[in-house]
CSV table of C-alpha atoms in Angstrom, one decimal:
chain,number,residue,atom,x,y,z
A,1,MET,CA,-17.3,26.1,16.0
A,2,VAL,CA,-20.0,26.4,18.6
A,3,LEU,CA,-22.4,23.8,17.3
A,4,LEU,CA,-19.7,21.4,16.3
A,5,LEU,CA,-18.1,21.5,19.7
A,6,ASP,CA,-21.4,21.1,21.4
A,7,LEU,CA,-22.1,18.0,19.3
A,8,ALA,CA,-18.6,16.7,20.3
A,9,ARG,CA,-19.3,17.5,24.0
A,10,GLY,CA,-22.5,15.5,23.8
A,11,LEU,CA,-20.7,12.6,22.2
A,12,ALA,CA,-17.9,12.6,24.8
A,13,CYS,CA,-20.4,12.7,27.7
A,14,LEU,CA,-22.5,9.9,26.2
A,15,TRP,CA,-19.3,7.8,25.6
A,16,VAL,CA,-18.1,8.2,29.2
A,17,PHE,CA,-21.6,7.3,30.4
A,18,PHE,CA,-21.6,4.1,28.3
A,19,PHE,CA,-18.2,3.3,29.7
A,20,HIS,CA,-19.4,3.4,33.3
A,21,LEU,CA,-22.5,1.3,32.5
A,22,GLY,CA,-20.7,-1.0,30.0
A,23,ASN,CA,-21.4,-4.1,32.0
A,24,LEU,CA,-25.1,-3.7,31.3
A,25,PHE,CA,-24.4,-4.5,27.7
A,26,ASP,CA,-22.0,-7.4,28.1
A,27,ALA,CA,-24.7,-10.0,27.5
A,28,PRO,CA,-27.3,-8.3,25.3
A,29,SER,CA,-24.9,-6.5,23.0
A,30,PRO,CA,-21.2,-7.3,22.9
A,31,LEU,CA,-20.8,-4.7,20.1
A,32,ILE,CA,-22.1,-1.9,22.3
A,33,ALA,CA,-20.1,-3.2,25.2
A,34,SER,CA,-16.9,-3.1,23.1
A,35,ILE,CA,-17.6,0.5,22.0
A,36,ALA,CA,-18.3,1.4,25.6
A,37,SER,CA,-15.0,-0.1,26.8
A,38,PHE,CA,-13.2,2.8,25.1
A,39,GLY,CA,-15.5,5.4,26.7
A,40,HIS,CA,-12.8,6.7,29.0
A,41,LEU,CA,-11.4,8.4,25.9
A,42,GLY,CA,-14.2,10.9,26.3
A,43,VAL,CA,-12.0,12.6,28.9
A,44,PRO,CA,-9.3,13.7,26.5
A,45,MET,CA,-12.0,14.8,24.2
A,46,PHE,CA,-13.3,17.2,26.9
A,47,PHE,CA,-9.7,18.4,27.5
A,48,VAL,CA,-9.2,19.2,23.8
A,49,ILE,CA,-12.5,21.1,23.6
A,50,SER,CA,-11.6,22.9,26.8
A,51,GLY,CA,-8.1,23.9,25.4
A,52,TYR,CA,-9.8,25.2,22.3
A,53,VAL,CA,-12.5,27.2,24.1
A,54,ILE,CA,-10.3,28.6,26.8
A,55,THR,CA,-7.7,29.8,24.3
A,56,HIS,CA,-10.4,31.8,22.5
A,57,VAL,CA,-11.6,33.2,25.8
A,58,ALA,CA,-8.1,34.1,26.9
A,59,GLU,CA,-7.2,35.8,23.6
A,60,ALA,CA,-10.4,37.8,23.7
A,61,SER,CA,-9.6,38.8,27.3
A,62,LEU,CA,-6.2,40.1,26.2
A,63,ARG,CA,-7.6,42.0,23.2
A,64,ALA,CA,-10.3,43.6,25.5
A,65,ASN,CA,-7.6,44.4,28.1
A,66,LYS,CA,-9.7,42.7,30.8
A,67,PRO,CA,-8.1,42.0,34.2
A,68,PRO,CA,-7.0,38.3,34.5
A,69,LEU,CA,-9.0,38.0,37.7
A,70,HIS,CA,-12.2,38.4,35.6
A,71,PHE,CA,-11.2,35.3,33.7
A,72,LEU,CA,-10.4,33.4,36.9
A,73,ARG,CA,-13.6,34.4,38.5
A,74,ASN,CA,-15.7,33.1,35.7
A,75,ARG,CA,-13.8,29.9,35.5
A,76,PHE,CA,-14.1,29.4,39.3
A,77,ARG,CA,-17.9,29.9,39.0
A,78,ARG,CA,-18.1,27.5,36.1
A,79,ILE,CA,-16.3,24.7,37.8
A,80,TYR,CA,-16.7,25.0,41.6
A,81,LEU,CA,-20.2,26.3,42.2
A,82,THR,CA,-21.8,23.6,40.0
A,83,TYR,CA,-19.5,21.0,41.4
A,84,TRP,CA,-20.4,21.9,45.0
A,85,ALA,CA,-24.1,21.7,44.1
A,86,SER,CA,-23.6,18.2,42.6
A,87,LEU,CA,-21.7,17.1,45.7
A,88,LEU,CA,-24.6,18.1,47.9
A,89,LEU,CA,-27.0,16.2,45.6
A,90,ILE,CA,-24.9,13.1,45.6
A,91,LEU,CA,-24.6,13.1,49.4
A,92,LEU,CA,-28.4,13.2,49.7
A,93,LEU,CA,-29.1,10.7,46.9
A,94,PRO,CA,-28.6,7.5,49.1
A,95,TYR,CA,-31.4,8.7,51.3
A,96,ALA,CA,-33.7,9.4,48.4
A,97,LEU,CA,-33.0,5.9,46.9
A,98,GLU,CA,-33.7,4.3,50.3
A,99,MET,CA,-37.0,6.2,50.6
A,100,LEU,CA,-38.1,5.0,47.2
A,101,SER,CA,-37.1,1.5,48.1
A,102,SER,CA,-39.1,1.7,51.3
A,103,LEU,CA,-42.3,2.3,49.3
A,104,LYS,CA,-42.0,-1.2,48.0
A,105,THR,CA,-40.5,-3.0,51.0
A,106,GLY,CA,-42.5,-1.1,53.7
A,107,GLU,CA,-39.3,-0.5,55.7
A,108,PHE,CA,-36.9,2.4,55.7
A,109,GLU,CA,-33.3,1.4,56.6
A,110,LEU,CA,-31.0,4.3,57.2
A,111,PRO,CA,-28.2,4.1,54.6
A,112,GLU,CA,-24.5,4.5,55.3
A,113,ASN,CA,-23.6,8.1,56.1
A,114,PRO,CA,-21.6,9.3,53.0
A,115,LEU,CA,-19.8,11.8,55.2
A,116,SER,CA,-18.1,8.9,57.1
A,117,ARG,CA,-16.2,7.8,54.0
A,118,TYR,CA,-13.6,10.6,54.6
A,119,ASN,CA,-12.1,12.3,57.6
A,120,ALA,CA,-12.3,16.1,58.0
A,121,SER,CA,-9.0,16.9,56.2
A,122,GLU,CA,-9.9,14.5,53.3
A,123,TRP,CA,-13.3,16.2,52.9
A,124,LEU,CA,-11.5,19.6,52.7
A,125,ASN,CA,-9.4,18.2,49.9
A,126,VAL,CA,-12.5,16.8,48.2
A,127,ILE,CA,-14.3,20.2,48.4
A,128,LEU,CA,-11.2,22.1,47.1
A,129,LEU,CA,-10.5,19.4,44.4
A,130,THR,CA,-6.9,19.1,45.9
A,131,LYS,CA,-7.3,15.4,46.7
A,132,VAL,CA,-5.5,14.5,43.5
A,133,PHE,CA,-2.2,15.7,45.0
A,134,TRP,CA,-2.2,12.8,47.4
A,135,ALA,CA,-2.4,10.2,44.7
A,136,ASN,CA,0.4,7.6,44.6
A,137,SER,CA,-0.4,6.3,41.1
A,138,SER,CA,-1.9,7.5,37.9
A,139,ASP,CA,-5.3,6.3,39.1
A,140,LEU,CA,-6.6,9.7,40.2
A,141,ALA,CA,-10.2,8.4,40.1
A,142,SER,CA,-9.6,6.3,43.1
A,143,GLU,CA,-8.9,9.4,45.2
A,144,PHE,CA,-12.6,10.3,44.8
A,145,ALA,CA,-14.0,6.7,44.9
A,146,GLY,CA,-15.7,7.4,48.2
A,147,ILE,CA,-18.0,9.9,46.6
A,148,ASN,CA,-17.8,10.2,42.8
A,149,THR,CA,-14.8,9.0,40.7
A,150,VAL,CA,-15.4,11.5,37.8
A,151,TYR,CA,-14.5,14.4,40.0
A,152,TRP,CA,-10.7,13.9,39.4
A,153,THR,CA,-11.0,15.5,36.0
A,154,LEU,CA,-12.4,18.7,37.5
A,155,ALA,CA,-9.2,19.0,39.5
A,156,ILE,CA,-7.1,18.8,36.3
A,157,GLU,CA,-9.4,21.1,34.5
A,158,PHE,CA,-9.1,23.9,37.1
A,159,GLN,CA,-5.4,23.5,37.2
A,160,PHE,CA,-5.4,24.2,33.5
A,161,TYR,CA,-7.5,27.4,34.2
A,162,LEU,CA,-5.0,28.5,36.8
A,163,VAL,CA,-2.1,28.2,34.4
A,164,VAL,CA,-3.9,30.2,31.8
A,165,PHE,CA,-4.7,32.8,34.4
A,166,MET,CA,-1.1,33.1,35.4
A,167,ALA,CA,-0.1,33.3,31.7
A,168,LEU,CA,-2.7,36.1,31.3
A,169,CYS,CA,-1.0,37.9,34.2
A,170,MET,CA,2.1,38.0,32.0
A,171,GLY,CA,0.3,40.2,29.5
A,172,ARG,CA,2.1,40.2,26.1
A,173,PHE,CA,4.1,37.2,27.2
A,174,TYR,CA,1.0,35.1,27.4
A,175,ARG,CA,1.7,32.9,24.4
A,176,ALA,CA,5.3,32.4,25.4
A,177,VAL,CA,4.2,31.1,28.8
A,178,ILE,CA,1.7,28.7,27.2
A,179,ALA,CA,4.4,27.5,24.8
A,180,LEU,CA,6.9,26.9,27.6
A,181,VAL,CA,4.4,24.9,29.6
A,182,THR,CA,3.5,22.9,26.5
A,183,ILE,CA,7.1,22.1,25.8
A,184,ALA,CA,7.6,21.1,29.5
A,185,SER,CA,4.6,18.8,29.4
A,186,LEU,CA,5.8,17.1,26.2
A,187,LEU,CA,9.3,16.5,27.7
A,188,LEU,CA,7.7,14.8,30.7
A,189,ILE,CA,6.3,12.2,28.3
A,190,VAL,CA,9.8,11.0,27.3
A,191,ILE,CA,11.9,12.0,30.4
A,192,PRO,CA,11.6,9.7,33.4
A,193,ASN,CA,10.3,11.8,36.4
A,194,GLU,CA,8.6,11.5,39.8
A,195,LEU,CA,6.3,14.4,39.4
A,196,ASN,CA,3.0,13.9,41.4
A,197,TYR,CA,0.4,12.3,39.2
A,198,GLY,CA,-2.2,14.9,40.3
A,199,VAL,CA,-0.3,17.8,38.6
A,200,PHE,CA,-1.8,19.1,35.4
A,201,LEU,CA,1.4,18.7,33.4
A,202,HIS,CA,0.7,15.0,32.8
A,203,TYR,CA,-2.5,16.0,31.0
A,204,TRP,CA,-1.5,19.3,29.5
A,205,PRO,CA,-0.6,17.7,26.1
A,206,ALA,CA,-4.4,17.0,25.5
A,207,PHE,CA,-5.2,20.6,26.3
A,208,SER,CA,-2.4,21.7,24.0
A,209,VAL,CA,-4.1,20.0,21.0
A,210,GLY,CA,-7.1,22.2,21.6
A,211,ILE,CA,-4.9,25.2,22.0
A,212,LEU,CA,-3.2,24.5,18.6
A,213,LEU,CA,-6.5,24.0,16.9
A,214,ALA,CA,-7.7,27.4,18.3
A,215,TYR,CA,-4.7,29.2,16.8
A,216,LEU,CA,-5.1,27.3,13.4
A,217,HIS,CA,-8.6,28.6,13.3
A,218,GLN,CA,-7.6,32.1,14.5
A,219,TYR,CA,-5.2,32.4,11.5
A,220,ASP,CA,-7.8,30.7,9.2
A,221,ILE,CA,-5.7,27.7,8.5
A,222,ARG,CA,-8.3,25.0,7.7
A,223,LEU,CA,-9.3,22.6,5.0
A,224,ARG,CA,-11.9,24.3,2.9
A,225,LEU,CA,-14.5,22.0,1.3
A,226,ASN,CA,-14.9,24.2,-1.7
A,227,SER,CA,-13.6,21.9,-4.4
A,228,ALA,CA,-13.6,18.2,-5.4
A,229,ARG,CA,-9.9,18.0,-4.7
A,230,ASN,CA,-10.3,19.2,-1.1
A,231,VAL,CA,-13.2,16.8,-0.5
A,232,ILE,CA,-11.0,13.9,-1.8
A,233,ALA,CA,-8.2,15.2,0.5
A,234,LEU,CA,-10.7,15.2,3.4
A,235,ILE,CA,-11.7,11.6,2.7
A,236,VAL,CA,-8.0,10.4,2.4
A,237,LEU,CA,-6.9,12.3,5.6
A,238,THR,CA,-9.9,11.0,7.5
A,239,GLY,CA,-9.1,7.4,6.4
A,240,ILE,CA,-5.4,7.8,7.5
A,241,THR,CA,-6.4,9.2,10.8
A,242,LEU,CA,-8.9,6.5,11.6
A,243,ALA,CA,-6.6,3.8,10.3
A,244,TYR,CA,-3.9,5.0,12.7
A,245,ALA,CA,-6.4,5.0,15.5
A,246,ALA,CA,-7.6,1.5,14.9
A,247,TYR,CA,-4.6,-0.4,13.7
A,248,VAL,CA,-1.3,1.4,14.1
A,249,HIS,CA,-1.8,2.5,17.7
A,250,PRO,CA,-4.2,-0.1,19.1
A,251,ILE,CA,-2.7,-0.5,22.6
A,252,GLN,CA,-1.4,2.9,23.4
A,253,ILE,CA,-4.6,4.6,22.4
A,254,ARG,CA,-6.2,3.1,25.6
A,255,THR,CA,-3.7,4.8,27.9
A,256,ASN,CA,-2.1,7.7,26.0
A,257,PHE,CA,-4.1,10.9,26.3
A,258,LEU,CA,-1.9,12.7,23.7
A,259,VAL,CA,-2.4,10.0,21.0
A,260,PHE,CA,-6.2,10.1,21.2
A,261,ALA,CA,-6.4,13.8,21.8
A,262,SER,CA,-4.3,14.3,18.6
A,263,ILE,CA,-6.6,12.1,16.6
A,264,PHE,CA,-9.7,13.9,17.9
A,265,GLY,CA,-8.1,17.3,17.3
A,266,ALA,CA,-7.2,16.3,13.7
A,267,LEU,CA,-10.8,15.2,13.0
A,268,LEU,CA,-12.1,18.5,14.5
A,269,TRP,CA,-9.7,20.4,12.2
A,270,LEU,CA,-10.7,18.3,9.1
A,271,TYR,CA,-14.4,18.8,9.7
A,272,SER,CA,-14.3,22.5,10.8
A,273,ASP,CA,-16.5,23.5,7.8
A,274,LEU,CA,-19.2,21.2,9.1
A,275,GLU,CA,-20.0,24.1,11.4
A,276,LEU,CA,-21.5,26.0,8.5
A,277,VAL,CA,-23.7,23.1,7.5
A,278,LEU,CA,-24.9,22.7,11.1
A,279,GLN,CA,-25.7,26.4,11.3
A,280,ARG,CA,-27.8,26.2,8.1
A,281,LEU,CA,-29.6,23.1,9.4
A,282,LYS,CA,-30.3,24.8,12.7
A,283,ALA,CA,-31.7,27.9,11.0
A,284,SER,CA,-34.0,25.8,8.7
A,285,ASP,CA,-37.7,25.2,9.4
A,286,ASN,CA,-37.3,21.5,8.9
A,287,ARG,CA,-38.9,19.8,12.0
A,288,LEU,CA,-37.2,16.5,11.2
A,289,VAL,CA,-33.8,18.2,11.3
A,290,ALA,CA,-34.7,19.9,14.5
A,291,LEU,CA,-35.8,16.6,16.0
A,292,LEU,CA,-32.5,14.9,15.1
A,293,LEU,CA,-30.1,17.8,15.8
A,294,GLU,CA,-31.5,19.6,18.9
A,295,PRO,CA,-31.3,16.7,21.4
A,296,TRP,CA,-27.5,16.4,20.7
A,297,LEU,CA,-27.0,20.2,21.1
A,298,ILE,CA,-29.0,20.1,24.4
A,299,LEU,CA,-26.8,17.2,25.5
A,300,GLY,CA,-23.7,19.1,24.6
A,301,ALA,CA,-24.9,22.2,26.5
A,302,MET,CA,-25.7,20.2,29.6
A,303,SER,CA,-22.8,17.8,29.3
A,304,TYR,CA,-21.0,19.2,32.4
A,305,SER,CA,-24.1,18.5,34.6
A,306,ALA,CA,-24.6,15.1,33.0
A,307,TYR,CA,-20.9,14.3,33.5
A,308,LEU,CA,-21.0,15.3,37.2
A,309,LEU,CA,-24.2,13.3,38.1
A,310,HIS,CA,-24.5,10.3,35.8
A,311,LEU,CA,-22.4,7.9,37.7
A,312,LYS,CA,-24.6,8.2,40.8
A,313,LEU,CA,-27.9,9.4,39.5
A,314,PHE,CA,-28.3,6.4,37.2
A,315,LEU,CA,-29.2,4.2,40.2
A,316,LEU,CA,-32.6,6.0,40.4
A,317,PRO,CA,-33.9,5.1,36.9
A,318,PHE,CA,-32.1,1.8,37.1
A,319,MET,CA,-34.3,0.8,40.1
A,320,PHE,CA,-37.4,1.2,37.9
A,321,ALA,CA,-36.0,-0.1,34.6
A,322,SER,CA,-34.8,-3.3,36.2
A,323,GLN,CA,-38.4,-4.0,37.2
A,324,ILE,CA,-39.5,-3.8,33.6
A,325,PHE,CA,-36.6,-5.2,31.6
A,326,ASP,CA,-34.6,-8.4,32.0
A,327,ARG,CA,-30.9,-8.3,32.7
A,328,ASP,CA,-30.2,-9.7,29.2
A,329,SER,CA,-32.2,-7.0,27.5
A,330,VAL,CA,-30.4,-4.2,25.8
A,331,PHE,CA,-33.2,-1.8,26.7
A,332,LEU,CA,-32.2,-2.0,30.4
A,333,GLY,CA,-29.0,-0.1,29.7
A,334,LEU,CA,-30.5,2.2,27.0
A,335,VAL,CA,-33.5,3.2,29.1
A,336,THR,CA,-31.4,3.7,32.2
A,337,ILE,CA,-29.0,6.0,30.3
A,338,PHE,CA,-31.7,8.0,28.5
A,339,SER,CA,-33.7,8.4,31.7
A,340,THR,CA,-30.7,9.5,33.7
A,341,LEU,CA,-30.0,12.2,31.1
A,342,VAL,CA,-33.6,13.4,31.3
A,343,LEU,CA,-33.3,13.6,35.1
A,344,THR,CA,-30.0,15.6,34.8
A,345,TYR,CA,-31.6,18.3,32.7
A,346,PRO,CA,-33.4,20.1,35.6
A,347,PHE,CA,-30.0,20.3,37.4
A,348,TYR,CA,-28.5,21.9,34.4
A,349,TYR,CA,-31.4,24.3,33.9
A,350,PHE,CA,-31.9,25.4,37.5
A,351,VAL,CA,-28.4,25.1,38.9
A,352,GLU,CA,-25.5,25.1,36.3
A,353,ARG,CA,-27.0,27.8,34.1
A,354,ARG,CA,-27.1,30.2,37.1
A,355,PHE,CA,-23.4,30.0,37.4
A,356,LEU,CA,-22.6,30.6,33.8
A,357,SER,CA,-21.2,34.0,32.7
A,358,THR,CA,-23.6,36.2,30.8
A,359,ARG,CA,-21.8,35.4,27.5
A,360,TYR,CA,-22.0,31.7,28.1
A,361,ARG,CA,-25.6,31.9,29.2
A,362,ASN,CA,-26.6,33.7,26.0
A,363,LEU,CA,-24.5,31.1,24.0
A,364,HIS,CA,-26.3,28.2,25.6
A,365,ARG,CA,-29.6,29.8,25.0
A,366,ALA,CA,-28.8,30.2,21.3
A,367,VAL,CA,-27.5,26.7,21.0
A,368,THR,CA,-30.5,25.0,22.7
A,369,HIS,CA,-33.1,27.2,21.1
A,370,VAL,CA,-35.2,25.1,18.7
A,371,ALA,CA,-35.5,26.6,15.3
């Protein structure tokens, strides 16, 4: 499901971006603003996709008898090295913005030093992504508010990798360990507890949806679209899933990762065969198809870079877009978002790709190669 998952990654990234810039659409487009208000649900989408991909990687590692440290090393490079590069860029960004502003005003005012927002021990926790363990509430984003609120999800993501690494160390008991952790995380939902909000167990159920989906596909349990009956079943099941999301669970869906993760996982399972359609479209020589499909695949491939930078980098194109479009224009938000994604691409190309494993680098190259 390489292409389908990259499309989903791109959608999740874009949804989160709209969520953070939703106020730009309040006046010009209440409909877009309403859709954007649910954009925080892009996070459980990322967790489901991660659960799916990492399960396949872990199972492949077991079959190839690779040492667990090989898995952990690749995961460390994937998360931390790109994260540290984005951290450096965000620390320098206020100076770049002030320099551009000075070209108009004629004066350069030294911005607030971003390093002053945390003390030395807090910065160490930021760098190591351990700051979430000091949270006193479920609002983990506030722990990184001084630098970039989206970083909290990386802390949860890497904890997930660590658990998978420890399960791999158990060899043939890998699946049993994953099952036990999943059961423990589900029990936490219904049993009152005082477990620190920064611990991965609170978010593991979303990952477990992706894990379940990976095993369904591994054992080839899927809805085949090879008959009219199955197509009708697809339509009915999709309708039930969306109705549940929209009407049966309207309040909890805003806060319950497991509910939305389950809905998203169900849709991925239902539309698994769409991967074959996407592969045929990508292999075709139709330039219109390439024009419509490729940008989404590129966005999916660079979604990690876009996710890391968008909340701070958008200020740069916003400075220029606000000079062209009125506050009440829908184009102010749309141009800002599109321009930010364009600015993010060089970071993906020259930084993130360098820290991908050979397998993932080849995979990204195949996904983003225009037919």
